[in-house]
Coordinates of C-alpha atoms in Angstrom, one line a residue:
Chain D
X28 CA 24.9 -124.6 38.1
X29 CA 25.9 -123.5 35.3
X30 CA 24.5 -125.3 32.7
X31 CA 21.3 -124.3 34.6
X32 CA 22.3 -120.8 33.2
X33 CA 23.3 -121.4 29.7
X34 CA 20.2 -123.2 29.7
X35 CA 18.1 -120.4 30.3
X36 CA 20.5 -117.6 28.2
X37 CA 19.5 -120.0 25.7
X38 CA 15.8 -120.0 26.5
X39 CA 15.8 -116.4 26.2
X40 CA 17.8 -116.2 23.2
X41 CA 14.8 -118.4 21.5
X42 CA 12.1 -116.3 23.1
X43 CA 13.8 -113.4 21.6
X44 CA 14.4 -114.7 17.9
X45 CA 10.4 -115.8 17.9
X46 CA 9.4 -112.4 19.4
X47 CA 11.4 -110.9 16.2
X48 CA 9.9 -112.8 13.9
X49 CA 6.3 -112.3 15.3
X50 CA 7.0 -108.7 15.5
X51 CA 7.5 -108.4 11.3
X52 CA 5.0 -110.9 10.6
X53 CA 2.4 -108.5 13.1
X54 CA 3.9 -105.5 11.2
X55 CA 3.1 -107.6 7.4
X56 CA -0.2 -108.5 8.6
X57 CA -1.3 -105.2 10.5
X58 CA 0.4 -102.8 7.8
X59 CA 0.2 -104.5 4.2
X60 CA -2.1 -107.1 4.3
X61 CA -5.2 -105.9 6.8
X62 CA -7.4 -103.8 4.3
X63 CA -7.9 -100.1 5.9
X64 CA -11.2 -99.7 7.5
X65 CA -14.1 -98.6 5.9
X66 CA -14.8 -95.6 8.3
X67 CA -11.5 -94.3 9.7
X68 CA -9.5 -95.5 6.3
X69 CA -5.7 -96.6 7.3
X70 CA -5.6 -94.7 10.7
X71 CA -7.3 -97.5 11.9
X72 CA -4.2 -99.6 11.6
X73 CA -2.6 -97.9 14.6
X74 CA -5.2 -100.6 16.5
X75 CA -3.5 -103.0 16.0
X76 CA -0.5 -101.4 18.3
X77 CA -3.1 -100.1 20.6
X78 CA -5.1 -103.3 21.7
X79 CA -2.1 -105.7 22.6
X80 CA -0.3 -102.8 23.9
X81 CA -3.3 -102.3 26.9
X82 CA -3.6 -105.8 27.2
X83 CA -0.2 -106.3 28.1
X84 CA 0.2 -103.4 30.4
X85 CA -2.9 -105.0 32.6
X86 CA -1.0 -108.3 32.2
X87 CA 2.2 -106.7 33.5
X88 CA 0.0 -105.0 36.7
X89 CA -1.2 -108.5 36.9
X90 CA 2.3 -110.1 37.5
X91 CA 3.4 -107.2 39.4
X92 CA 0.7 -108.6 41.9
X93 CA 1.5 -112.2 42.0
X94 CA 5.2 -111.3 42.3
X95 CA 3.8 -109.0 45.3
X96 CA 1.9 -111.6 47.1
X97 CA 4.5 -114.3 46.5
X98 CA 6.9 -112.0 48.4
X99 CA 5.0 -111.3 51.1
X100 CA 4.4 -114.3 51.5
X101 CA 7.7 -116.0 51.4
X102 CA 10.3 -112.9 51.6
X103 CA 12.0 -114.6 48.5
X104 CA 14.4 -112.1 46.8
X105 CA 13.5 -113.4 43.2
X106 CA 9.6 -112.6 43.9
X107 CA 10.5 -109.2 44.4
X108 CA 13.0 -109.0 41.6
X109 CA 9.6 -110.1 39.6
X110 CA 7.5 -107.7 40.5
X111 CA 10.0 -104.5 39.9
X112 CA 10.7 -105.7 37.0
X113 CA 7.2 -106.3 35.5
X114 CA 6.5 -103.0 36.9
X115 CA 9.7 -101.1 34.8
X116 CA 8.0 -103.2 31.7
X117 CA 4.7 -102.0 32.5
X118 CA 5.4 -98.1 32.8
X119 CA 6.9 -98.6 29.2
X120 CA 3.9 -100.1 27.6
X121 CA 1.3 -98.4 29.3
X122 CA 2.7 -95.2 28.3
X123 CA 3.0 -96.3 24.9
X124 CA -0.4 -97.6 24.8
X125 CA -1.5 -93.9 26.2
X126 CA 0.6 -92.4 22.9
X127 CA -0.9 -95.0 20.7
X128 CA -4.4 -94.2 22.0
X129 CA -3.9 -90.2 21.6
X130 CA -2.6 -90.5 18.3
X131 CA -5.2 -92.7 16.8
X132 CA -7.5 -90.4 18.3
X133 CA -6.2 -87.2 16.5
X134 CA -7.0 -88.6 13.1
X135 CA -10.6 -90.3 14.5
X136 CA -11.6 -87.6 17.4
X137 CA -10.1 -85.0 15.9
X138 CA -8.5 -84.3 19.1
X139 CA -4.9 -85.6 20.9
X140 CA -6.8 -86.4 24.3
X141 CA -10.3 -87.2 25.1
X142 CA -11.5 -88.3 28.7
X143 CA -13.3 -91.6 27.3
X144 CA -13.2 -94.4 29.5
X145 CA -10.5 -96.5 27.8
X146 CA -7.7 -93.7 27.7
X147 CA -8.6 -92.3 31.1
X148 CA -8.6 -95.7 32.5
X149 CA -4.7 -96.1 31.1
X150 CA -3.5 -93.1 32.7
X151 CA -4.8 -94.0 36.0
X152 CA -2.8 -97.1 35.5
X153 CA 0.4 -95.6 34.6
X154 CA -0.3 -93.1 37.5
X155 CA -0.4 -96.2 40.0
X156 CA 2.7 -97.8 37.6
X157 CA 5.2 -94.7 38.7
X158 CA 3.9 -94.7 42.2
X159 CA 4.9 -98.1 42.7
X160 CA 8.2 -97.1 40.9
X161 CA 8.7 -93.8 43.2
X162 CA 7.8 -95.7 46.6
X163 CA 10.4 -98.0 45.7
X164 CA 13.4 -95.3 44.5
X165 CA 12.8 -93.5 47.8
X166 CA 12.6 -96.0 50.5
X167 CA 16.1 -96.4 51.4
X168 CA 16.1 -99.9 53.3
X169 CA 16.1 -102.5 50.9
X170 CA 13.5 -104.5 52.3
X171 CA 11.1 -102.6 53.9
X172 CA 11.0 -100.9 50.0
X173 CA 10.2 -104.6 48.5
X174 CA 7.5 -104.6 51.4
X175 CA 6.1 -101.7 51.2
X176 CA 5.8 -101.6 47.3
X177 CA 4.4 -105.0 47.3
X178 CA 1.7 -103.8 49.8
X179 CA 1.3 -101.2 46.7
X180 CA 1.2 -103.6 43.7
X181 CA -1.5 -106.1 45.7
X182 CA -3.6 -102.9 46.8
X183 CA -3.3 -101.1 43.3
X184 CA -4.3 -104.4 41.7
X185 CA -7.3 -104.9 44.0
X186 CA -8.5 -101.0 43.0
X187 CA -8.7 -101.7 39.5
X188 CA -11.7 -103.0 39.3
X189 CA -13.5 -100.5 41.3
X190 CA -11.8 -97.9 39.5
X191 CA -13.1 -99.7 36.1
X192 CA -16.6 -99.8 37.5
X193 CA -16.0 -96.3 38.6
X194 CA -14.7 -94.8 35.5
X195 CA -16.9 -96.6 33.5
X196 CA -20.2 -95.4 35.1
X197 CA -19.1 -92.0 35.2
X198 CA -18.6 -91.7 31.5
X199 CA -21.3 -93.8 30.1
X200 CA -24.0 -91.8 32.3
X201 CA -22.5 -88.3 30.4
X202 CA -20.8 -88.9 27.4
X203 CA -23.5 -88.8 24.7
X204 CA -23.3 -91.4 22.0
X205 CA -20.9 -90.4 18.9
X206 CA -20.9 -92.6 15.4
X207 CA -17.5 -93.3 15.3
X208 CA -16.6 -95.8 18.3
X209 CA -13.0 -96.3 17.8
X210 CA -12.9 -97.5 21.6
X211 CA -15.4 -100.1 21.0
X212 CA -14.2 -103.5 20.4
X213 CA -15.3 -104.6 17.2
X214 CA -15.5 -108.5 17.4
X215 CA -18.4 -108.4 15.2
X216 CA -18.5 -107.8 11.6
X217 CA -14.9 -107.4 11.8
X218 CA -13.2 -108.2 8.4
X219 CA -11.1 -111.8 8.9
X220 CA -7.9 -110.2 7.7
X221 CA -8.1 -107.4 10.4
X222 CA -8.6 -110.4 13.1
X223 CA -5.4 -112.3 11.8
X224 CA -3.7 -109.3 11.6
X225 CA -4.2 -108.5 15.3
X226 CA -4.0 -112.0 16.5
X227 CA -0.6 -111.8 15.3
X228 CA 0.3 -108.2 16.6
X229 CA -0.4 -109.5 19.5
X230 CA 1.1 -113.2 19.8
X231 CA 3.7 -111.0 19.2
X232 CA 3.6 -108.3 22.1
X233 CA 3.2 -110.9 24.2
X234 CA 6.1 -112.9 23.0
X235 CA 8.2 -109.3 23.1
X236 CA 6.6 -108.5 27.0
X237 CA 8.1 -111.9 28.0
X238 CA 11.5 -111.6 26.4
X239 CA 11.8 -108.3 28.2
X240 CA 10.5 -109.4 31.5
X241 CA 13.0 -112.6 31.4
X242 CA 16.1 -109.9 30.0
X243 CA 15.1 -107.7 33.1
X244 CA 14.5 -110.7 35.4
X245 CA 17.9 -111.7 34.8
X246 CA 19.6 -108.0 35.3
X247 CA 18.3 -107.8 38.1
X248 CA 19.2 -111.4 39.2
X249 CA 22.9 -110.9 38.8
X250 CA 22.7 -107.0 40.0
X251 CA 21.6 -108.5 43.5
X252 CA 23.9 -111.7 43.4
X253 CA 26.2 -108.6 42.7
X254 CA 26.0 -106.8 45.8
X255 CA 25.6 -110.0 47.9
X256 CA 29.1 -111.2 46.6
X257 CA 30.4 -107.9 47.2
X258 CA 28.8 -107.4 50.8
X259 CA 30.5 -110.7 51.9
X260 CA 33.8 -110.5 50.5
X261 CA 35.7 -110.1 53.1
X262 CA 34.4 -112.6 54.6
X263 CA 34.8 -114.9 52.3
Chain L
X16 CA -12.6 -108.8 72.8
X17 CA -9.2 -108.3 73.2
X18 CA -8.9 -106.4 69.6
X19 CA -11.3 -104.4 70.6
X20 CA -10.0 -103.5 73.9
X21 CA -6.4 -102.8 72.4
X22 CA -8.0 -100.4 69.7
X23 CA -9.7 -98.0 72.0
X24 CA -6.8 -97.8 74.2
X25 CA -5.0 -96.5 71.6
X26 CA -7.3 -94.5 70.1
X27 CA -8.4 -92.9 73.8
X28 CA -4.4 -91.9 73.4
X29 CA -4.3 -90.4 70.1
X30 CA -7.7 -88.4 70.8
X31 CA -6.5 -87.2 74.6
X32 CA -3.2 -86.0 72.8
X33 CA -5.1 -84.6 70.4
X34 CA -7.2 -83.0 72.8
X35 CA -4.4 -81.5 74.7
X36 CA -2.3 -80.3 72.2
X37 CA -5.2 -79.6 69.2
X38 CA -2.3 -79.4 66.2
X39 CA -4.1 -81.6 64.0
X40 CA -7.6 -80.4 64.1
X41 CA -7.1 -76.9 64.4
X42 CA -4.4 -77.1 61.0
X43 CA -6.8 -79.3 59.3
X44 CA -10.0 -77.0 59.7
X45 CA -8.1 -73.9 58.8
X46 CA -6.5 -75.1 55.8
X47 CA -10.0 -76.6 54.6
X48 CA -11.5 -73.1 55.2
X49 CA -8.7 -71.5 53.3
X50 CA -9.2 -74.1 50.6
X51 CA -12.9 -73.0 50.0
X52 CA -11.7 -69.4 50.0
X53 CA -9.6 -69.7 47.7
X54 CA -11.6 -72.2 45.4
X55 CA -14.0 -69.0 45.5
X56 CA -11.3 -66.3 43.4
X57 CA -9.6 -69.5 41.7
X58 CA -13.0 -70.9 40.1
X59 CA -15.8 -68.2 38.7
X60 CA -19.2 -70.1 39.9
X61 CA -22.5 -68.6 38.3
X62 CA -25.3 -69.0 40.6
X63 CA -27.1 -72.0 38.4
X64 CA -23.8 -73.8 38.6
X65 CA -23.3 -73.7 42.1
X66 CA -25.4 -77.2 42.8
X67 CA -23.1 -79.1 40.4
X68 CA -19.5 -77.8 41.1
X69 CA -20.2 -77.6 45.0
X70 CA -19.9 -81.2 45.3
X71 CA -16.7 -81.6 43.2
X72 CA -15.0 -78.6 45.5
X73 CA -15.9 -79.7 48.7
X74 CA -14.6 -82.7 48.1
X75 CA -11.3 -81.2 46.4
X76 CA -11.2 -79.3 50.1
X77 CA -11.4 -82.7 51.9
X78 CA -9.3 -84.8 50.2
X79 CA -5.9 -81.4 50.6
X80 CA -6.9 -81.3 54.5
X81 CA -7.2 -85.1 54.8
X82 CA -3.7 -85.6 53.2
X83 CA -2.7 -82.6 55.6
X84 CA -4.3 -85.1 58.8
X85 CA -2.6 -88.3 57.3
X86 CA 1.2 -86.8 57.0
X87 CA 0.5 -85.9 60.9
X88 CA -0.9 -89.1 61.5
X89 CA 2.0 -91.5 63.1
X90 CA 3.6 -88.6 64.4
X91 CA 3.4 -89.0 68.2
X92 CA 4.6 -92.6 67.4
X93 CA 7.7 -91.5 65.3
X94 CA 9.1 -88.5 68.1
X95 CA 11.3 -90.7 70.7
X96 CA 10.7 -94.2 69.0
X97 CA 7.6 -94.4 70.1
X98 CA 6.6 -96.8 67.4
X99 CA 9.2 -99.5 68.4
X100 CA 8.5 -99.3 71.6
X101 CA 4.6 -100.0 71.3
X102 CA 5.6 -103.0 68.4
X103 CA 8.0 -104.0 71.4
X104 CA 5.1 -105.2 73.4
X105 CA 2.0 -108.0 72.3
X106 CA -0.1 -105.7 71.0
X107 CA -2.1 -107.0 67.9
X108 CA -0.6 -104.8 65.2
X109 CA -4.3 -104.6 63.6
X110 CA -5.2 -102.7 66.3
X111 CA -2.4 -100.1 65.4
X112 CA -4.2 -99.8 62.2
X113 CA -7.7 -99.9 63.2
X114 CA -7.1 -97.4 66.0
X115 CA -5.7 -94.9 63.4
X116 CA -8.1 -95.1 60.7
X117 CA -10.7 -94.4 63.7
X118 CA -8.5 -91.5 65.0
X119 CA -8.4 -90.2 61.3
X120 CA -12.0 -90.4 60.6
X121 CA -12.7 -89.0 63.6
X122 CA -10.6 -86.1 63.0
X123 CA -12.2 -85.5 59.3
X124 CA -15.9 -85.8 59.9
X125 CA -14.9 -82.9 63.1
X126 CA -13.5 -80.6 60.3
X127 CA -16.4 -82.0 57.7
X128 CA -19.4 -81.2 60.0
X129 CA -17.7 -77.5 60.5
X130 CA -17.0 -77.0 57.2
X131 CA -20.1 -78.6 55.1
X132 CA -22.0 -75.7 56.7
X133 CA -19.6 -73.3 56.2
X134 CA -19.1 -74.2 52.5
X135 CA -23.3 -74.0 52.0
X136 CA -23.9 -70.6 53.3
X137 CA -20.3 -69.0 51.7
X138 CA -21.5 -70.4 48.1
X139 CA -25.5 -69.9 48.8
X140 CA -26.5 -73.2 48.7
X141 CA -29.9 -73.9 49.8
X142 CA -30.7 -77.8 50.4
X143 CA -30.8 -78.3 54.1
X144 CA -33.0 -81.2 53.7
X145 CA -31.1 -83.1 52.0
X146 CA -28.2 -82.9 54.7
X147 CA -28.7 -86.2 55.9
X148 CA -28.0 -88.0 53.0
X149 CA -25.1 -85.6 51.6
X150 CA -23.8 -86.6 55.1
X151 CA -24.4 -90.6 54.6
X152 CA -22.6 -90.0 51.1
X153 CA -19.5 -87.8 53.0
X154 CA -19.3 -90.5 55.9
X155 CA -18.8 -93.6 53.7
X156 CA -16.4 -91.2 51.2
X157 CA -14.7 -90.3 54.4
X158 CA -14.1 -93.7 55.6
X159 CA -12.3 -94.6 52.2
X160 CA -9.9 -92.3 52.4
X161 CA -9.3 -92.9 55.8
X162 CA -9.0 -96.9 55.0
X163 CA -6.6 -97.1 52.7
X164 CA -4.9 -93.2 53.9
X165 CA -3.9 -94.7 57.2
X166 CA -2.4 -98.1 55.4
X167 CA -0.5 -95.7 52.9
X168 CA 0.9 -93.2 55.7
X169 CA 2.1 -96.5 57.4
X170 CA 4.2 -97.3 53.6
X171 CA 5.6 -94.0 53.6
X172 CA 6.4 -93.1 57.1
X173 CA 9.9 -93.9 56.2
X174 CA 10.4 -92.8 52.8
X175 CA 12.0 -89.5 51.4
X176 CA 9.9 -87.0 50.2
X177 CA 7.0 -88.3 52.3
X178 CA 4.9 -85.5 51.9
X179 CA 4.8 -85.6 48.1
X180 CA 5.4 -89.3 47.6
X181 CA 2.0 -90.2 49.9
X182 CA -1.0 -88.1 47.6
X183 CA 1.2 -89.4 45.0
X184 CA 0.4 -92.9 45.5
X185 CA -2.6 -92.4 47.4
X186 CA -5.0 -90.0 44.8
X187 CA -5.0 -92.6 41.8
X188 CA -6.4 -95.5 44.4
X189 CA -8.6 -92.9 45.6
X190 CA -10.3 -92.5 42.4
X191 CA -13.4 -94.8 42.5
X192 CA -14.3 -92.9 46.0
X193 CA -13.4 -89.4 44.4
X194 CA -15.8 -90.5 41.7
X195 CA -18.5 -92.1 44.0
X196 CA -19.0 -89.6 46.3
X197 CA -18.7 -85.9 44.1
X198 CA -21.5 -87.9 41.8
X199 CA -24.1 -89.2 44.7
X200 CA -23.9 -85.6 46.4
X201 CA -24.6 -84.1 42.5
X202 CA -27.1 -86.8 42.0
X203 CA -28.6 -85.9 45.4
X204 CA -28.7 -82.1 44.6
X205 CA -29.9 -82.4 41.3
X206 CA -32.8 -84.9 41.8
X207 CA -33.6 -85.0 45.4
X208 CA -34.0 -89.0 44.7
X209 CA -31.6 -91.4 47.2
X210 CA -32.3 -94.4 45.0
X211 CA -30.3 -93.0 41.7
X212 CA -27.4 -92.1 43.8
X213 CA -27.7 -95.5 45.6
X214 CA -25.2 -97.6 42.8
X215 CA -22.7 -95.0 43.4
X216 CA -23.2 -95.7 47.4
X217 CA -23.2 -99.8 47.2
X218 CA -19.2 -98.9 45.1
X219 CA -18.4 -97.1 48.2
X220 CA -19.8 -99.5 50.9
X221 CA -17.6 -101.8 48.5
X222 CA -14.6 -100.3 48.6
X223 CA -15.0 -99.5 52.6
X224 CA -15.3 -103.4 53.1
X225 CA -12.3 -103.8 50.8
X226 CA -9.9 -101.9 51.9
X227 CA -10.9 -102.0 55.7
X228 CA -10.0 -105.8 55.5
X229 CA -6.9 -105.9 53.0
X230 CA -5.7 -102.9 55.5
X231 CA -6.7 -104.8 58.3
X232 CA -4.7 -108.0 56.8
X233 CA -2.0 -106.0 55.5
X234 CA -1.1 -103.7 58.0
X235 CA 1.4 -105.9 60.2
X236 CA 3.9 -106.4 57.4
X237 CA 4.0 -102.7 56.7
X238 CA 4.4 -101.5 60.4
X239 CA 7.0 -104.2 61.4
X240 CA 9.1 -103.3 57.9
Chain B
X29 CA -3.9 -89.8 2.9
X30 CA -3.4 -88.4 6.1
X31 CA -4.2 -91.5 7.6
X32 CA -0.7 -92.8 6.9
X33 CA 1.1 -90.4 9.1
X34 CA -0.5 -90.9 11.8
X35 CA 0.2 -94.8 11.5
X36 CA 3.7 -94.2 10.9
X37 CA 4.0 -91.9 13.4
X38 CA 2.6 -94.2 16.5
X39 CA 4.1 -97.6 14.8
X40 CA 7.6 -95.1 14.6
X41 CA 7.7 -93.7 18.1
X42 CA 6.3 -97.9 19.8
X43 CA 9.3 -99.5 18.2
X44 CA 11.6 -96.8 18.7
X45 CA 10.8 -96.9 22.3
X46 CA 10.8 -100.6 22.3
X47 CA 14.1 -100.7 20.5
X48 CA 16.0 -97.9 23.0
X49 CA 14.7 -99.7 25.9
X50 CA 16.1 -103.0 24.8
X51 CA 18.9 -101.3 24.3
X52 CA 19.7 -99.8 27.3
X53 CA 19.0 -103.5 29.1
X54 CA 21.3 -105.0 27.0
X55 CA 24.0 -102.4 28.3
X56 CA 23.1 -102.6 31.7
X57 CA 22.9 -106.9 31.6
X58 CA 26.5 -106.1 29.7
X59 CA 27.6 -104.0 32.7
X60 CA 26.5 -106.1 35.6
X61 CA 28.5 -109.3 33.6
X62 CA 31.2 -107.5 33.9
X63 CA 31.1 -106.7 37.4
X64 CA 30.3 -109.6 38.2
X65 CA 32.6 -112.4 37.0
X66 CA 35.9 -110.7 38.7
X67 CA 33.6 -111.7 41.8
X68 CA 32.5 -115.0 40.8
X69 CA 36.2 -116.0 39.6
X70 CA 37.5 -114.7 42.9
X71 CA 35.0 -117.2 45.3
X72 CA 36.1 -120.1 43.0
X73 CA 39.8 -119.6 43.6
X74 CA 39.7 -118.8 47.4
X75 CA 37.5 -122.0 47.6

């Protein structure tokens, strides 16, 4: 038992160290050695924060629902454990990846907030992030909150879609076309140093998301072996 | 089918209390009325506007007194645990559900056939032809809210802060029909032509079927929680 | 070049967050431990 858990301290001690070193190779790469952009000069950089960041937040929602549906399904403790913490490590990148977004826009837009799809999409996401967060802080009974939220993080992840499609649609059929698309994804004619530099910046998000899920994961492991130990003291 | 049979028993209850007691309905189409009134000082609407911000504020009305109908919503059942007592007994708890959302649409497309008129003369609108299909658009709007409203009252009927935590959660799911509906009725009023509106109308027709069966699925764990 | 601030601004305020965040989990892992091996210790030595 435990050797099981040194095992996995030691696990998440590796995952950490590699997350570090990705981190400053993502920063070399995305900050010294990935030539500014020809259009938006060296505010471009900030992309390469701004693209792993979104895809790990959707990633996060994305575990947030298999942790849902595995609970639901088989009222396993851990499940839940899962999908509150993904959620608490979603908020945090999704509202980065909204800061990110408005500040590379300041220097590209010329503005701190524009309702384009991509940034507009984000916030809905981190809206549906702290409702799933709230609905848990105030449902007293323990499980009908990991119920009830996990009815949230299956029913938020089904909307996304539709709200993509939704959001989508409703700004391509008004927004008139601008020359500088800095929310396009430029996989063409992209320079090869740019597309190291974000493959690495975001190896190394992800490596970073999963060393925090596992660190959370584990808090919240031993806070709930907590309070069962303490509940049955006496009996004990 | 038995289904069937369980729903309108239940929802013959809800709509007899209703009908004895009118809270709901009467609340709902007053505070939708005040809604437009004050969308009237609150927004300054030059004539050649009107068509395009009408859709956006009715809607804006709609969704406030719908939230208003959905706090009310499982209140007979929560007064003299009513709720455990019906959950005591065989009942499919899908029934529950599907005999609410009824009871809820019902309730909204009384206040929205009162109202829509009301909101056309007060802002000197003039498309009566077009009433029909503004109505189609309303109906399958209506019945979104109403599909995944009823599931989310269910989720918060025992939380704190229920009235602020439900449009909380609900509003940012309800985006895709927020969107759908204010642009088919603005499509409708600025073109007159049902077939541009008609992708937003398929997303809502999506999202109906959607939700109607993940509510439908879902609703037993969240009831019995 | 302007475009600099606005790099080390975002790239600033991400890690920054990152960094606090990790932070506080690391006290909060450091806090439960400690609550939590009196209570481990104590079912070992009344089994």
């Amino acid at each position: 038992m435990a050797q099981a858990a040194q095992n996995k301290t030691r696990g998440r001690k590796l995952l950490g160290a590699s997350a570090l070193l990705s981190v400053l190779a993502g920063l070399y790469f995305g900050l010294i050695e990935a030539p500014p952009d020809a259009y938006q000069g060296n505010a471009q950089r900030i992309m390469y924060l701004h693209i792993p960041s979104i895809l790990t937040a959707y990633l996060s929602f994305f575990i947030v629902f298999i942790g849902s549906c595995l609970f639901l399904w088989k009222r396993e403790k851990r499940d839940d454990i899962l999908a509150s913490s993904a959620a608490e490590i979603g908020v945090l990148f999704t509202a980065l990846t909204i800061l990110e977004g408005s500040i590379w826009g300041k220097p590209t837009w010329g503005v701190w907030w524009t309702w384009d799809a991509r940034l507009t999409l984000t916030a809905i996401l981190l809206l549906i992030f702290i409702g799933y967060l709230m609905l848990r802080s105030l449902i007293e009974d323990e499980t009908r909150a990991a119920v009830c939220s996990a009815v949230l993080g299956i029913i938020g992840f089904l909307d996304i879609p539709l709200i993509h499609m939704s959001v989508y649609w409703w700004r391509t059929l008004h927004q008139p076309p601008s020359i500088l698309r800095p929310d396009k994804m430029p996989w063409e004619n992209i320079h090869p140093s740019m597309l190291i530099a974000l493959a690495v910046n975001f190896v190394a998000f992800i490596l970073l998301y999963f060393y925090l899920l596992s660190l959370r994961f584990h808090v919240g492991e031993m806070e709930e072996e907590a309070k069962t130990r303490k509940l049955y003291r006496g009996s004990l | 089918m038995e289904l069937l049979r369980q729903t309108v028993w239940l929802l013959r209850k809800d709509l007899l209390l209703e009908l004895r007691r009118r809270e709901s309905v009467v609340a709902m189409f007053f505070f939708g009325t005040l809604l437009l009134f004050v969308f009237h000082f609150a927004f300054e609407i030059p004539p050649d506007r009107a068509a395009a911000m009408a859709p956006g504020l009715l809607w804006l009305a709609f969704i406030f007194t719908g939230t208003l109908g959905l706090t009310q919503l499982f209140q007979a059942e929560r007064e003299n645990h009513c709720l455990e007592a019906l959950l005591l007994g065989p009942m499919d708890r899908a029934a529950l559900y599907l005999a609410k959302v009824s009871f809820n649409l019902f309730l909204m497309l009384l206040v929205e056939v009162i109202i829509f008129p009301l909101f056309w003369i007060l802002f000197n609108l003039a498309f009566w032809e077009l009433l029909p299909s503004l109505f189609l658009v309303a109906l399958l709007g209506t019945m979104g809210f109403c599909v995944l409203g009823t599931l989310f009252s269910a989720v918060t009927l025992k939380a704190r802060a229920r009235e602020l935590l439900l449009p909380l959660i609900l509003f940012p799911l309800m985006i895709p029909v927020i969107l759908a509906t204010v642009r088919g009725m603005e499509i409708l009023l600025r073109t007159g032509q049902f077939e541009e509106a008609v992708p937003w109308l398929r997303l809502l027709v999506g999202f109906d079927v959607i939700f109607l069966t993940a509510g439908f699925l879902i609703f037993e764990w969240v009831i019995e929680a | 070049m302007s475009g600099w601030g606005f790099v080390f601004l975002a790239y600033g305020i991400v890690w920054l967050a990152l960094l606090l965040y990790l932070f506080f989990l690391k006290r909060r892992a450091r806090r439960v431990e400690k609550e939590l091996a009196p209570l481990r210790s104590s079912a070992v030595k009344k089994n």
